[in-house]
CSV table of C-alpha atoms and ligand atoms in Angstrom, one decimal:
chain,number,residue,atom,x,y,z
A,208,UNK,CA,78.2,2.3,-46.4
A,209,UNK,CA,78.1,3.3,-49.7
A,210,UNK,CA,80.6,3.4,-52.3
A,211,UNK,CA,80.9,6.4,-53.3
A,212,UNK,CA,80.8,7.6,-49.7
A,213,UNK,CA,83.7,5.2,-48.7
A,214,UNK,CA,85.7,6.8,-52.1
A,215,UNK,CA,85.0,10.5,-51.1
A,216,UNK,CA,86.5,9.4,-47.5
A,217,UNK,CA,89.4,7.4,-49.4
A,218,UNK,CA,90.6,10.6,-51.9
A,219,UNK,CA,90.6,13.1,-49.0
A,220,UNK,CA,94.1,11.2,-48.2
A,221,UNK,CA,96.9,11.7,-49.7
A,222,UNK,CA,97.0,8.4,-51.8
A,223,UNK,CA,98.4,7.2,-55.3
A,224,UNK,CA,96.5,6.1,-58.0
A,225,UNK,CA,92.9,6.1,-58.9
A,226,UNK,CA,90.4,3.9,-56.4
A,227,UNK,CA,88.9,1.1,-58.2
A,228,UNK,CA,87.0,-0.3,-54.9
A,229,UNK,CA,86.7,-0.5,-51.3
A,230,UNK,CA,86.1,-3.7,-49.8
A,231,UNK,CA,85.2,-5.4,-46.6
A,232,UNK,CA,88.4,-6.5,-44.9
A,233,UNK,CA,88.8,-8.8,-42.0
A,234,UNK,CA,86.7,-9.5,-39.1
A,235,UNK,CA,88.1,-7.1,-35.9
A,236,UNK,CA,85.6,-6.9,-33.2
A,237,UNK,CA,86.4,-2.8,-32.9
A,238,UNK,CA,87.0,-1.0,-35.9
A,239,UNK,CA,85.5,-1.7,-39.5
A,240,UNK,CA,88.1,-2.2,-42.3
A,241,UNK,CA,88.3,-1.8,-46.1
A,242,UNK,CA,90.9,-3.1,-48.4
A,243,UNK,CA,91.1,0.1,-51.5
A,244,UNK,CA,92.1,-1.5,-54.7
A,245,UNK,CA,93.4,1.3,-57.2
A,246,UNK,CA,93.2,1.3,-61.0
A,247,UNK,CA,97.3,1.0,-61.6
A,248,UNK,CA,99.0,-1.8,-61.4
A,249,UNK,CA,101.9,0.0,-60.4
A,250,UNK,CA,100.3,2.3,-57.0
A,251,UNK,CA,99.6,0.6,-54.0
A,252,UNK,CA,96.4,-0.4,-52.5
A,253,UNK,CA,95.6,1.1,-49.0
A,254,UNK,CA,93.7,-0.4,-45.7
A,255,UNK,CA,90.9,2.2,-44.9
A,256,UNK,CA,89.8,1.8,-41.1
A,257,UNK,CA,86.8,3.2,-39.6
A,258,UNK,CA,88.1,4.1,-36.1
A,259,UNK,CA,85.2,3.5,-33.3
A,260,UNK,CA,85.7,6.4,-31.5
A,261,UNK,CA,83.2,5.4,-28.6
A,262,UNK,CA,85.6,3.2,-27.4
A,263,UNK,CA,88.6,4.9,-28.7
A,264,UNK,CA,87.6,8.5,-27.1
A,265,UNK,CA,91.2,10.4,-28.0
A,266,UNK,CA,92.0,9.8,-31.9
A,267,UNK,CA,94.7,12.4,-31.9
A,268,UNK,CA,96.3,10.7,-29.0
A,269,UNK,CA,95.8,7.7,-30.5
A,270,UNK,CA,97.6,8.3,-34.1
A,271,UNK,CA,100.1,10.2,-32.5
A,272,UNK,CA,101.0,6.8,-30.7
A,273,UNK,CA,100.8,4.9,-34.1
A,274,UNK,CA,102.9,7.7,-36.0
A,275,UNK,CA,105.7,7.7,-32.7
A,276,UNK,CA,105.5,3.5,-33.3
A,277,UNK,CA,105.7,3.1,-36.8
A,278,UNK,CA,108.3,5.6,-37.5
A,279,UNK,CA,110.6,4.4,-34.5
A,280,UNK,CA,110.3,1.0,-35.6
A,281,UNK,CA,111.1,2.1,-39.2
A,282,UNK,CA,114.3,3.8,-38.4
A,283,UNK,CA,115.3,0.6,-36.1
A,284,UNK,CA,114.8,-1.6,-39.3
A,285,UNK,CA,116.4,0.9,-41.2
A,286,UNK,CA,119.6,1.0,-39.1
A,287,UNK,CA,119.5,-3.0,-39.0
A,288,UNK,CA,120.0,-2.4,-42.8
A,289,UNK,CA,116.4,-4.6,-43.3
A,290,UNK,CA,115.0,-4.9,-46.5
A,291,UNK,CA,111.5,-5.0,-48.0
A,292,UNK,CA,110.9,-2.1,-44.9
A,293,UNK,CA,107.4,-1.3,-46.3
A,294,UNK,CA,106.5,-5.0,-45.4
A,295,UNK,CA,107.7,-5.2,-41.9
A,296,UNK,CA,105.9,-1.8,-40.6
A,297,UNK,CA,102.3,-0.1,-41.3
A,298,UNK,CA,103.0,2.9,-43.2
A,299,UNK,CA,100.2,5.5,-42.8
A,300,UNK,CA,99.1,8.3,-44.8
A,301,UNK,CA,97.9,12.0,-43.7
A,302,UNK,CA,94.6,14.1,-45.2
A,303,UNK,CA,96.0,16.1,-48.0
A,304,UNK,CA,94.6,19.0,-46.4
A,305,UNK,CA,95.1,18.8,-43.3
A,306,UNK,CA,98.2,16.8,-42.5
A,307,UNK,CA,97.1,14.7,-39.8
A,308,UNK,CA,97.0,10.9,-40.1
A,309,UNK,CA,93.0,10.8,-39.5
A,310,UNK,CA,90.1,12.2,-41.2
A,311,UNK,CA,87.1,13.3,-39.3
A,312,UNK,CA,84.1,14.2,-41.4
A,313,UNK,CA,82.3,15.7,-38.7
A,314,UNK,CA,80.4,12.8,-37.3
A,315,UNK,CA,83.1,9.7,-37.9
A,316,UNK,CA,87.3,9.2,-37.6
A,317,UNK,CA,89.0,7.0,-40.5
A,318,UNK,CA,92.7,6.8,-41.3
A,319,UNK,CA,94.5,4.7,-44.5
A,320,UNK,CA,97.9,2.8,-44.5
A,321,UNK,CA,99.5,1.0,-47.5
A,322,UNK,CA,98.1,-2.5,-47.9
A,323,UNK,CA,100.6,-5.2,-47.5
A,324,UNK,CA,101.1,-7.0,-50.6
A,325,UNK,CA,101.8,-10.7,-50.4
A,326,UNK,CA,101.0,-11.2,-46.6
A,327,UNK,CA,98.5,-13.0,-44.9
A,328,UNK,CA,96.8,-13.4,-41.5
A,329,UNK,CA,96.1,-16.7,-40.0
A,330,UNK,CA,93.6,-17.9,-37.1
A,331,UNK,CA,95.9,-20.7,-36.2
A,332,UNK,CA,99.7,-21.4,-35.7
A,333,UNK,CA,102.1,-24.2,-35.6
A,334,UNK,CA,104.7,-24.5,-33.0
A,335,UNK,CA,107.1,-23.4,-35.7
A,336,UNK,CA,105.2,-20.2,-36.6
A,337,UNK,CA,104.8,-20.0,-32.5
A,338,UNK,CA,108.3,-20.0,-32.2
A,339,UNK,CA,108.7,-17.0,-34.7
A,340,UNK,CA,105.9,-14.8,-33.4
A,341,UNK,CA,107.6,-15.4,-29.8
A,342,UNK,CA,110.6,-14.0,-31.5
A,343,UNK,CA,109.1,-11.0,-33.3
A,344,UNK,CA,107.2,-10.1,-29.9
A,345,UNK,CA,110.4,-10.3,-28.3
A,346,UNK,CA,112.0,-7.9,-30.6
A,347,UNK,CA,108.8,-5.3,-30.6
A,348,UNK,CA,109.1,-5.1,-27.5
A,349,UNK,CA,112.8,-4.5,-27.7
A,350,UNK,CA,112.7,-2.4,-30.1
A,351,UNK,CA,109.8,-0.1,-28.5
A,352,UNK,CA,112.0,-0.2,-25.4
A,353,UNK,CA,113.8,3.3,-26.4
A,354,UNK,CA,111.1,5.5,-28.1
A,355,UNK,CA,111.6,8.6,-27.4
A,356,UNK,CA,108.0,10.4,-26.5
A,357,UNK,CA,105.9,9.3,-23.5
A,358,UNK,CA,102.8,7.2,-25.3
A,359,UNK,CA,99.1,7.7,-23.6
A,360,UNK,CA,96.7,5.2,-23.2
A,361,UNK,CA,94.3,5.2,-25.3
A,362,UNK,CA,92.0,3.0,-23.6
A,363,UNK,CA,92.8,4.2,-19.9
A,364,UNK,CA,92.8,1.1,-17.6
A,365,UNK,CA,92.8,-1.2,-20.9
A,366,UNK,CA,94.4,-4.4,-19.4
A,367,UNK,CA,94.5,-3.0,-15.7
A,368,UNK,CA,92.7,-6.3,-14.1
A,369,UNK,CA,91.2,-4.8,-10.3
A,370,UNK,CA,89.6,-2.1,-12.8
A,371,UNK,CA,88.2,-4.4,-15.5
A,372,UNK,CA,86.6,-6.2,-12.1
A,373,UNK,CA,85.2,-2.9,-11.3
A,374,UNK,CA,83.7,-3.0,-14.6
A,375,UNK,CA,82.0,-6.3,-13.8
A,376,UNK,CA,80.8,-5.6,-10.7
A,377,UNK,CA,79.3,-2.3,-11.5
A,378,UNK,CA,77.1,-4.0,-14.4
A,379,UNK,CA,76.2,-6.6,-12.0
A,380,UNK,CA,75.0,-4.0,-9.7
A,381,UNK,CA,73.2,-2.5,-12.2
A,382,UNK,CA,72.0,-5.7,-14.0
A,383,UNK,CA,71.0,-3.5,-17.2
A,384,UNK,CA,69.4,-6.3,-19.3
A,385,UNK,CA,68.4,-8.4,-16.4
A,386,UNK,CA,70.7,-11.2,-17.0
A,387,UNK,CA,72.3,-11.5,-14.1
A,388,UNK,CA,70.8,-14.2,-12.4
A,389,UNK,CA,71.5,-16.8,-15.5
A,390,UNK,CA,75.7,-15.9,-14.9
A,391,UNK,CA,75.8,-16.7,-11.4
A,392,UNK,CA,78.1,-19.6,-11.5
A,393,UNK,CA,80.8,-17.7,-13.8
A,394,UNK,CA,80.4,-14.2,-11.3
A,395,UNK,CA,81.1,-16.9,-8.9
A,396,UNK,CA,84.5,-18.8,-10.5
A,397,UNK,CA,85.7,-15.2,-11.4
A,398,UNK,CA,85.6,-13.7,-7.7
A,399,UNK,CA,87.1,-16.8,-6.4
A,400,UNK,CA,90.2,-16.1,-8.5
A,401,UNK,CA,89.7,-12.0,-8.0
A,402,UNK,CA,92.7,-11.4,-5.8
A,403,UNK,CA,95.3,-13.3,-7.4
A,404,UNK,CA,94.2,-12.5,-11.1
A,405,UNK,CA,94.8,-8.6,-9.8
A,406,UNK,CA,98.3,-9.8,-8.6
A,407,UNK,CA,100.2,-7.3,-11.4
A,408,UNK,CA,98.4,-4.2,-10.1
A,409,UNK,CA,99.8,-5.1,-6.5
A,410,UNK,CA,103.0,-5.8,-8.0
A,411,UNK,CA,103.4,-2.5,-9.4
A,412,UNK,CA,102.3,-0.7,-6.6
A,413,UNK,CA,104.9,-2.3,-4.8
A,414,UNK,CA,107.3,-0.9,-6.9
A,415,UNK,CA,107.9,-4.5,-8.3
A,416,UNK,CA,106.7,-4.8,-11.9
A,417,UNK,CA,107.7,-2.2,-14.2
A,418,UNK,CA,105.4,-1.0,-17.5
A,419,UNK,CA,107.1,-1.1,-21.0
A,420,UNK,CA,105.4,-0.3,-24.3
A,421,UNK,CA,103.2,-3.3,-25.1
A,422,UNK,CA,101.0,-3.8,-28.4
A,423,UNK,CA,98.3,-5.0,-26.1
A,424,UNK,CA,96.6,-6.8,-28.5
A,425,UNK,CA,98.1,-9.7,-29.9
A,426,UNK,CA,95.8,-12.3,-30.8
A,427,UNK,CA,97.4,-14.5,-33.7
A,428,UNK,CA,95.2,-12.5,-36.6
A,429,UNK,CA,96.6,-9.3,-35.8
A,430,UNK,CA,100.2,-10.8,-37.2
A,431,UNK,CA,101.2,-10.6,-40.9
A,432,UNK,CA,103.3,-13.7,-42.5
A,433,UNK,CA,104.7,-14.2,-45.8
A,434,UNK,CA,103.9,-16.8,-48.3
A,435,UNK,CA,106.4,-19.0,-46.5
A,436,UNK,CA,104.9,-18.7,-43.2
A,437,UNK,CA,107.9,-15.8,-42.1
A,438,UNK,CA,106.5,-13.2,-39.9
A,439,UNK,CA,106.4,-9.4,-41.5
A,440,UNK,CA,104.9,-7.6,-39.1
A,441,UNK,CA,102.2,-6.9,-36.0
A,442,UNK,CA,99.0,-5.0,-37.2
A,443,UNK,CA,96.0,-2.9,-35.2
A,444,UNK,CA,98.2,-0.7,-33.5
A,445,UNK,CA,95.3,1.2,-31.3
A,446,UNK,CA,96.4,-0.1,-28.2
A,447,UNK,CA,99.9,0.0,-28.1
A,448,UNK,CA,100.8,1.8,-24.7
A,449,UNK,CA,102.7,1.2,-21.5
A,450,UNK,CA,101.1,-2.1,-19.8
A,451,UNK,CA,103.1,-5.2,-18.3
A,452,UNK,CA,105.0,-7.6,-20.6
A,453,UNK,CA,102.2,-9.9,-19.3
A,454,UNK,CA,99.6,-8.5,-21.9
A,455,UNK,CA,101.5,-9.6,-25.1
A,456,UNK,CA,102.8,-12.9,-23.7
A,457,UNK,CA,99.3,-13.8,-22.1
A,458,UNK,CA,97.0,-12.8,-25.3
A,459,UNK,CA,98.7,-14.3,-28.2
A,460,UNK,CA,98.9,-17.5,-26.1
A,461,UNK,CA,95.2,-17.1,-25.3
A,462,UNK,CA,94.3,-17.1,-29.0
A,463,UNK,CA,97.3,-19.4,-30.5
A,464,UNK,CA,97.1,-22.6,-28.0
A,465,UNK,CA,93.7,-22.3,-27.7
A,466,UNK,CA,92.8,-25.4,-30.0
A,467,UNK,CA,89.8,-23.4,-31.2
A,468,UNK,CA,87.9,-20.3,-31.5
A,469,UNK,CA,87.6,-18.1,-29.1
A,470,UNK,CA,83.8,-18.1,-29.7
A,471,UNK,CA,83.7,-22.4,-29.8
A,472,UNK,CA,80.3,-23.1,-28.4
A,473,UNK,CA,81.3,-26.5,-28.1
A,474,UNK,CA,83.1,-26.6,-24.9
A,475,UNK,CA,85.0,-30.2,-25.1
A,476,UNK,CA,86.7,-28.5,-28.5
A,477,UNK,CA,88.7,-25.7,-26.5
A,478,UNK,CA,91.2,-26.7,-24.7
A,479,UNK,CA,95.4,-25.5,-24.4
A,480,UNK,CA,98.1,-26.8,-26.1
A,481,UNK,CA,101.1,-27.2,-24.0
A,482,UNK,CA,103.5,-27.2,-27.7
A,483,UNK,CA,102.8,-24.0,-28.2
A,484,UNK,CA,103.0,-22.5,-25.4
A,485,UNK,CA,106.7,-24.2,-25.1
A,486,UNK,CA,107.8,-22.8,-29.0
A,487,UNK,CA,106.1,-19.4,-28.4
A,488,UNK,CA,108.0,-18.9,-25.0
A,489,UNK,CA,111.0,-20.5,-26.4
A,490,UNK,CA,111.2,-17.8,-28.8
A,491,UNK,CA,110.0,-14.9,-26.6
A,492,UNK,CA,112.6,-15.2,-24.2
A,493,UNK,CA,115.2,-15.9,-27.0
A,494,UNK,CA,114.6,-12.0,-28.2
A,495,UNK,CA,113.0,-10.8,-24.4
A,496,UNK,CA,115.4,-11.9,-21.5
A,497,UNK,CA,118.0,-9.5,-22.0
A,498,UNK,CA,115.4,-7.3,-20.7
A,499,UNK,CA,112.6,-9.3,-18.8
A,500,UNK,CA,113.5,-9.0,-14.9
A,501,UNK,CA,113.0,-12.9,-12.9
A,502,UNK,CA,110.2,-11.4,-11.6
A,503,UNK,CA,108.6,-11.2,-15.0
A,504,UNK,CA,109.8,-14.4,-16.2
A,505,UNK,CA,108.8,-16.1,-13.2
A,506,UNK,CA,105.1,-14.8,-13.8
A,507,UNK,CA,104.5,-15.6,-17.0
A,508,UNK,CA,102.7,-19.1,-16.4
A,509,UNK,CA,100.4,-16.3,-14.7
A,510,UNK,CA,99.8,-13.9,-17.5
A,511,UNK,CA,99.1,-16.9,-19.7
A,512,UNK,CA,96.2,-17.1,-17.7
A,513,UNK,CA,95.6,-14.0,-17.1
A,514,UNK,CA,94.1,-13.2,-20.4
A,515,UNK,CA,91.7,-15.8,-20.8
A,516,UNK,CA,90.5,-14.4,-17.4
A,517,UNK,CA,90.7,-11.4,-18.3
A,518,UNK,CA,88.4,-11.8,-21.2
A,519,UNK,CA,86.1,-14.0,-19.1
A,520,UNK,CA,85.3,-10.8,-17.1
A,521,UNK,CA,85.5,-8.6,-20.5
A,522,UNK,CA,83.0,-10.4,-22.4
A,523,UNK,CA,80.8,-10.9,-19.4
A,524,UNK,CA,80.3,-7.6,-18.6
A,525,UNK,CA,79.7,-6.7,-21.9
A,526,UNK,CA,76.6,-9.8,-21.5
A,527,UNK,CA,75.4,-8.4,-18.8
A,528,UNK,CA,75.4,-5.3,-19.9
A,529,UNK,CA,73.1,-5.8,-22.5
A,530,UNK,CA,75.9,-6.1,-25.5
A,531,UNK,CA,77.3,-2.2,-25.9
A,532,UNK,CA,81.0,-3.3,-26.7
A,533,UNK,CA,81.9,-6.2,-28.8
A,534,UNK,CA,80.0,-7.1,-32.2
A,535,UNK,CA,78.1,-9.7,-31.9
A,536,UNK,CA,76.4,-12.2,-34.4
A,537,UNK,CA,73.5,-13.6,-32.2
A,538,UNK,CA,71.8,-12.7,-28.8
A,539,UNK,CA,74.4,-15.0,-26.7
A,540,UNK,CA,77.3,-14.6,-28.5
A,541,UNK,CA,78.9,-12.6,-25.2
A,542,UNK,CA,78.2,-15.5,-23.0
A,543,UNK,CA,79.5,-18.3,-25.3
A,544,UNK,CA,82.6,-16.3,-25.6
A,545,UNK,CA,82.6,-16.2,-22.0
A,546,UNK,CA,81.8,-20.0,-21.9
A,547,UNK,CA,85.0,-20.6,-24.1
A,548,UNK,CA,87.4,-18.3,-22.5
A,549,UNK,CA,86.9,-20.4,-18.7
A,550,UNK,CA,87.4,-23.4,-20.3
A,551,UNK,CA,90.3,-22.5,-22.2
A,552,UNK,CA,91.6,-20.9,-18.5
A,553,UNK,CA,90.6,-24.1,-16.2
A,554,UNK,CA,92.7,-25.8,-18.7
A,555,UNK,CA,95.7,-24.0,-18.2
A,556,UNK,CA,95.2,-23.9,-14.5
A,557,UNK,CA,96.3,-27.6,-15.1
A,558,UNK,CA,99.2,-26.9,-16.7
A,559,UNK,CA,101.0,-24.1,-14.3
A,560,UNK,CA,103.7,-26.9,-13.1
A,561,UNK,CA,103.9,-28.0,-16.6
A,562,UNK,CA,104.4,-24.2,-17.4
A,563,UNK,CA,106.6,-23.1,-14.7
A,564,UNK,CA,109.0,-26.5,-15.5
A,565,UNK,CA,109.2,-25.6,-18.9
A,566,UNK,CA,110.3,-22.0,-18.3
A,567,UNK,CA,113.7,-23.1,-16.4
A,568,UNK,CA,114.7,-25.0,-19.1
A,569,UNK,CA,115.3,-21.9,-21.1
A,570,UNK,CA,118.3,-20.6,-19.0
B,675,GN1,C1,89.2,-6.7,-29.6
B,675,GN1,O1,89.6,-5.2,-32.3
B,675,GN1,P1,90.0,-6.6,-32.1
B,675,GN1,O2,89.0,-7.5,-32.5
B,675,GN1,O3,91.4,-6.9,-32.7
B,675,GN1,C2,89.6,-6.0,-28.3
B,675,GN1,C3,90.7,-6.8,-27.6
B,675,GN1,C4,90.1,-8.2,-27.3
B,675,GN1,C5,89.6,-8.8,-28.6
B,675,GN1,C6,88.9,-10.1,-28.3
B,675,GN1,C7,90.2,-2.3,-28.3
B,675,GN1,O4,90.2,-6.7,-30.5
B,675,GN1,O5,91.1,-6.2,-26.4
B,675,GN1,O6,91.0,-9.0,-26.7
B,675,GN1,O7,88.7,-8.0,-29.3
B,675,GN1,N1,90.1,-4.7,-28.6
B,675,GN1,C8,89.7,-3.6,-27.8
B,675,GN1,O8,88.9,-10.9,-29.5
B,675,GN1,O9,88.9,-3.7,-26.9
B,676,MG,MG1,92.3,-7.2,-35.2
């Protein structure tokens, strides 16, 4: 998109400062993301975000989540008498003219928030920073635990596992680009697994498994650190919503002990490290078990493979259907990701007694 587009966008928001330039910023597979640099050296620069609203279908809904999580979490830090505040939550900024925290030019949504000065993402972790991140999940979590207005979800179904199946099996049916026949062995490992994998749902039918607010999202790069490592805060907010503990646990895992990318086309490369699965839940139940039930704690060697199942059956689907969801940066990109993500979970199926061992020894 052009620049002078992008800046048009940019100065229908309330900002400060004159914008110098919009940038490229960060590699999401959803939305598209600017860094704005302005002129002064003393006015912020903002995060402009292009919000895909085929996949996120309610925008209002969706801010008004953001707005209800950022400002709760605010006044928590600000009752905890925290400093450097603007550092450890998003701040976001309304349309000048009409107040709301989006801007829809008629044919696309975009929303700003103040660009974190001094922070960085990372695409790997150490069991130290594991241990931290377990910590600061804990405490989102916490912290989320008594906001007071009802959050939608704005992906309905988003981590719900009998419908992301559904998902699957409809594209097989339909077999859109015809590439059905070349996945058969992976259709095949994922049914075997079907019924147990949709063990949550059952759960919580059963009246079992309860749903607290979740960020639903937390692969390592959407966490801010500090110079020194020290976590600030948890970025792309979209899908924060009610969901099972299971989803924060199982994704971060998925993406920090996996000992490469999630897209490594060389299969002997991915594999899980036990370490950080031990500082991550270390920390996680150090900020989580005054609230986890046993019944959550007991499970979580199962949502730590959960997720890399889970997106097994996402990226699939999205292969077999002819690549409508995720970017992509060449023709097979879906089914190496696919490709990665079993690995990564056969290798934790060889680590659930590991896992479950481990667990005990944090009571
Ligand atoms: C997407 O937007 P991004 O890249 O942070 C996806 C997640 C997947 C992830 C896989 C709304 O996250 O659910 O786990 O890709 N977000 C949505 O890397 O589908
Ligand atoms: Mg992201």
């Amino acid at each position: 998109m052009e620049q002078k587009e992008l800046k048009e966008i940019v100065n229908r928001f309330d900002i400060k400062g004159t914008v110098n330039a919009v940038k490229p910023l960060g590699d999401g597979l959803i939305n598209d993301t600017y860094k704005v640099c302005t002129e002064e050296a003393d006015k912020p620069d903002y995060v402009l975000q292009h919000i895909n609203n085929a996949i996120f279908q309610n925008v209002a809904m969706l801010m008004d989540n953001i707005v209800a999580v950022t400002s709760h979490i605010r006044k928590k830090l600000e009752a905890a008498g925290a400093d450097d505040i603007d550092r450890k939550v998003l701040t976001f900024v309304p349309d000048k003219t009409t107040g709301k925290y989006y801007y829809f030019n008629g044919r696309t949504y975009w929303r700003i928030m103040l660009f974190i000065p001094d922070a960085v993402t990372k695409t790997e972790v150490t069991p130290e920073t594991s241990y931290e991140v377990g910590i600061a999940f804990g405490n989102f979590e916490a912290m989320l635990a008594d906001i007071p207005v009802k959050l939608g979800e704005t992906i309905p179904d988003f981590h719900n596992m009998e419908f992301r199946l559904k998902h699957l099996r409809d594209a097989v049916a339909e077999n859109k680009a015809g590439r059905v026949d070349e996945v058969k062995y992976f259709l095949d490992e994922i049914e075997s697994r079907a019924d147990e994998m949709c063990k949550g749902e059952r759960l919580f039918r059963e009246g079992k498994l309860p749903k607290r607010i979740c960020h639903c999202d937390t692969k390592v790069d959407n966490m801010m650190f500090d110079k020194d490592g020290n976590v600030l805060c948890v970025i792309d907010l979209d899908t924060v919503m009610p969901n099972f503990i299971f989803s924060d646990f199982g994704d971060f895992l998925r993406s920090a002990a996996n000992t490469s990318k999630e897209d490594e086309p060389d299969l002997a490369k991915v594999n899980f490290r036990l370490d950080i699965f031990k500082s991550f839940t270390k920390g996680y139940l150090e900020s989580a078990k005054v609230f986890l039930t046993p019944l959550e704690i007991e499970n979580l060697p199962y949502a730590t493979a959960l997720f890399p199942y889970m997106q097994c059956v996402r990226f699939l689907a999205d292969y077999i259907n002819g690549d409508t969801y995720y970017k992509i940066a060449y023709p097979e990109h879906n089914l190496v990701r696919t490709k990665a993500q079993f690995k990564l979970l056969q290798c934790i199926e060889k680590q659930f007694p590991a896992m479950t061992d481990f667990i005990k020894t944090c009571f």
